[in-house]
Amino acid sequence: MDVPKRKTSKSRRDMRRGHIKLSVPGMSPCPNCGELRKSHYVCPSCGFYDGKEVVAKKNN
Protein backbone atom coordinates (compact mmCIF):
# COMPACT_ATOMS: atom_id res chain seq x y z
CA MET A 1 0.00 0.00 0.00
CA ASP A 2 1.35 3.43 -0.96
CA VAL A 3 2.04 5.87 1.84
CA PRO A 4 3.05 9.55 1.40
CA LYS A 5 6.77 10.09 1.91
CA ARG A 6 6.26 13.48 3.60
CA LYS A 7 3.43 15.26 5.38
CA THR A 8 1.45 17.62 3.14
CA SER A 9 2.07 21.15 4.37
CA LYS A 10 -0.78 23.44 5.38
CA SER A 11 0.09 25.77 2.53
CA ARG A 12 -0.07 23.04 -0.12
CA ARG A 13 -3.28 21.62 1.37
CA ASP A 14 -4.96 25.05 1.42
CA MET A 15 -3.87 25.81 -2.16
CA ARG A 16 -5.56 22.61 -3.28
CA ARG A 17 -8.77 23.67 -1.52
CA GLY A 18 -8.70 27.22 -2.88
CA HIS A 19 -11.77 26.77 -5.07
CA ILE A 20 -13.99 25.55 -2.21
CA LYS A 21 -15.73 28.75 -1.12
CA LEU A 22 -19.10 30.46 -1.01
CA SER A 23 -20.08 32.55 -3.99
CA VAL A 24 -21.98 35.84 -3.95
CA PRO A 25 -25.43 35.58 -5.58
CA GLY A 26 -25.97 37.62 -8.74
CA MET A 27 -27.75 40.78 -7.65
CA SER A 28 -29.39 43.24 -10.03
CA PRO A 29 -31.39 46.43 -9.44
CA CYS A 30 -35.18 46.12 -9.55
CA PRO A 31 -36.50 48.06 -12.57
CA ASN A 32 -39.54 49.18 -10.55
CA CYS A 33 -38.05 50.45 -7.26
CA GLY A 34 -34.25 50.26 -7.78
CA GLU A 35 -33.54 47.99 -4.78
CA LEU A 36 -30.99 45.20 -5.28
CA ARG A 37 -32.59 41.79 -5.70
CA LYS A 38 -31.61 38.32 -6.91
CA SER A 39 -32.04 37.83 -10.65
CA HIS A 40 -35.22 35.97 -11.71
CA TYR A 41 -36.83 36.45 -8.26
CA VAL A 42 -39.73 38.61 -7.08
CA CYS A 43 -38.47 41.87 -5.56
CA PRO A 44 -38.79 41.57 -1.75
CA SER A 45 -39.28 45.33 -1.26
CA CYS A 46 -41.99 46.13 -3.85
CA GLY A 47 -43.36 42.70 -4.89
CA PHE A 48 -42.94 43.24 -8.65
CA TYR A 49 -41.62 40.71 -11.18
CA ASP A 50 -41.37 41.23 -14.95
CA GLY A 51 -43.24 44.55 -14.73
CA LYS A 52 -46.26 43.07 -12.91
CA GLU A 53 -47.21 43.17 -9.23
CA VAL A 54 -47.01 39.54 -8.10
CA VAL A 55 -47.09 39.99 -4.32
CA ALA A 56 -49.17 42.75 -2.73
CA LYS A 57 -47.05 44.65 -0.19
CA LYS A 58 -48.41 46.62 2.78
CA ASN A 59 -47.57 50.32 2.91
CA ASN A 60 -45.96 51.07 6.29
JSON list of C-alpha atoms in Angstrom, two decimals, residues 15-56:
[
{"chain": "A", "resi": 15, "resn": "MET", "atom": "CA", "xyz": [-3.87, 25.81, -2.16]},
{"chain": "A", "resi": 16, "resn": "ARG", "atom": "CA", "xyz": [-5.56, 22.61, -3.28]},
{"chain": "A", "resi": 17, "resn": "ARG", "atom": "CA", "xyz": [-8.77, 23.67, -1.52]},
{"chain": "A", "resi": 18, "resn": "GLY", "atom": "CA", "xyz": [-8.70, 27.22, -2.88]},
{"chain": "A", "resi": 19, "resn": "HIS", "atom": "CA", "xyz": [-11.77, 26.77, -5.07]},
{"chain": "A", "resi": 20, "resn": "ILE", "atom": "CA", "xyz": [-13.99, 25.55, -2.21]},
{"chain": "A", "resi": 21, "resn": "LYS", "atom": "CA", "xyz": [-15.73, 28.75, -1.12]},
{"chain": "A", "resi": 22, "resn": "LEU", "atom": "CA", "xyz": [-19.10, 30.46, -1.01]},
{"chain": "A", "resi": 23, "resn": "SER", "atom": "CA", "xyz": [-20.08, 32.55, -3.99]},
{"chain": "A", "resi": 24, "resn": "VAL", "atom": "CA", "xyz": [-21.98, 35.84, -3.95]},
{"chain": "A", "resi": 25, "resn": "PRO", "atom": "CA", "xyz": [-25.43, 35.58, -5.58]},
{"chain": "A", "resi": 26, "resn": "GLY", "atom": "CA", "xyz": [-25.97, 37.62, -8.74]},
{"chain": "A", "resi": 27, "resn": "MET", "atom": "CA", "xyz": [-27.75, 40.78, -7.65]},
{"chain": "A", "resi": 28, "resn": "SER", "atom": "CA", "xyz": [-29.39, 43.24, -10.03]},
{"chain": "A", "resi": 29, "resn": "PRO", "atom": "CA", "xyz": [-31.39, 46.43, -9.44]},
{"chain": "A", "resi": 30, "resn": "CYS", "atom": "CA", "xyz": [-35.18, 46.12, -9.55]},
{"chain": "A", "resi": 31, "resn": "PRO", "atom": "CA", "xyz": [-36.50, 48.06, -12.57]},
{"chain": "A", "resi": 32, "resn": "ASN", "atom": "CA", "xyz": [-39.54, 49.18, -10.55]},
{"chain": "A", "resi": 33, "resn": "CYS", "atom": "CA", "xyz": [-38.05, 50.45, -7.26]},
{"chain": "A", "resi": 34, "resn": "GLY", "atom": "CA", "xyz": [-34.25, 50.26, -7.78]},
{"chain": "A", "resi": 35, "resn": "GLU", "atom": "CA", "xyz": [-33.54, 47.99, -4.78]},
{"chain": "A", "resi": 36, "resn": "LEU", "atom": "CA", "xyz": [-30.99, 45.20, -5.28]},
{"chain": "A", "resi": 37, "resn": "ARG", "atom": "CA", "xyz": [-32.59, 41.79, -5.70]},
{"chain": "A", "resi": 38, "resn": "LYS", "atom": "CA", "xyz": [-31.61, 38.32, -6.91]},
{"chain": "A", "resi": 39, "resn": "SER", "atom": "CA", "xyz": [-32.04, 37.83, -10.65]},
{"chain": "A", "resi": 40, "resn": "HIS", "atom": "CA", "xyz": [-35.22, 35.97, -11.71]},
{"chain": "A", "resi": 41, "resn": "TYR", "atom": "CA", "xyz": [-36.83, 36.45, -8.26]},
{"chain": "A", "resi": 42, "resn": "VAL", "atom": "CA", "xyz": [-39.73, 38.61, -7.08]},
{"chain": "A", "resi": 43, "resn": "CYS", "atom": "CA", "xyz": [-38.47, 41.87, -5.56]},
{"chain": "A", "resi": 44, "resn": "PRO", "atom": "CA", "xyz": [-38.79, 41.57, -1.75]},
{"chain": "A", "resi": 45, "resn": "SER", "atom": "CA", "xyz": [-39.28, 45.33, -1.26]},
{"chain": "A", "resi": 46, "resn": "CYS", "atom": "CA", "xyz": [-41.99, 46.13, -3.85]},
{"chain": "A", "resi": 47, "resn": "GLY", "atom": "CA", "xyz": [-43.36, 42.70, -4.89]},
{"chain": "A", "resi": 48, "resn": "PHE", "atom": "CA", "xyz": [-42.94, 43.24, -8.65]},
{"chain": "A", "resi": 49, "resn": "TYR", "atom": "CA", "xyz": [-41.62, 40.71, -11.18]},
{"chain": "A", "resi": 50, "resn": "ASP", "atom": "CA", "xyz": [-41.37, 41.23, -14.95]},
{"chain": "A", "resi": 51, "resn": "GLY", "atom": "CA", "xyz": [-43.24, 44.55, -14.73]},
{"chain": "A", "resi": 52, "resn": "LYS", "atom": "CA", "xyz": [-46.26, 43.07, -12.91]},
{"chain": "A", "resi": 53, "resn": "GLU", "atom": "CA", "xyz": [-47.21, 43.17, -9.23]},
{"chain": "A", "resi": 54, "resn": "VAL", "atom": "CA", "xyz": [-47.01, 39.54, -8.10]},
{"chain": "A", "resi": 55, "resn": "VAL", "atom": "CA", "xyz": [-47.09, 39.99, -4.32]},
{"chain": "A", "resi": 56, "resn": "ALA", "atom": "CA", "xyz": [-49.17, 42.75, -2.73]}
]
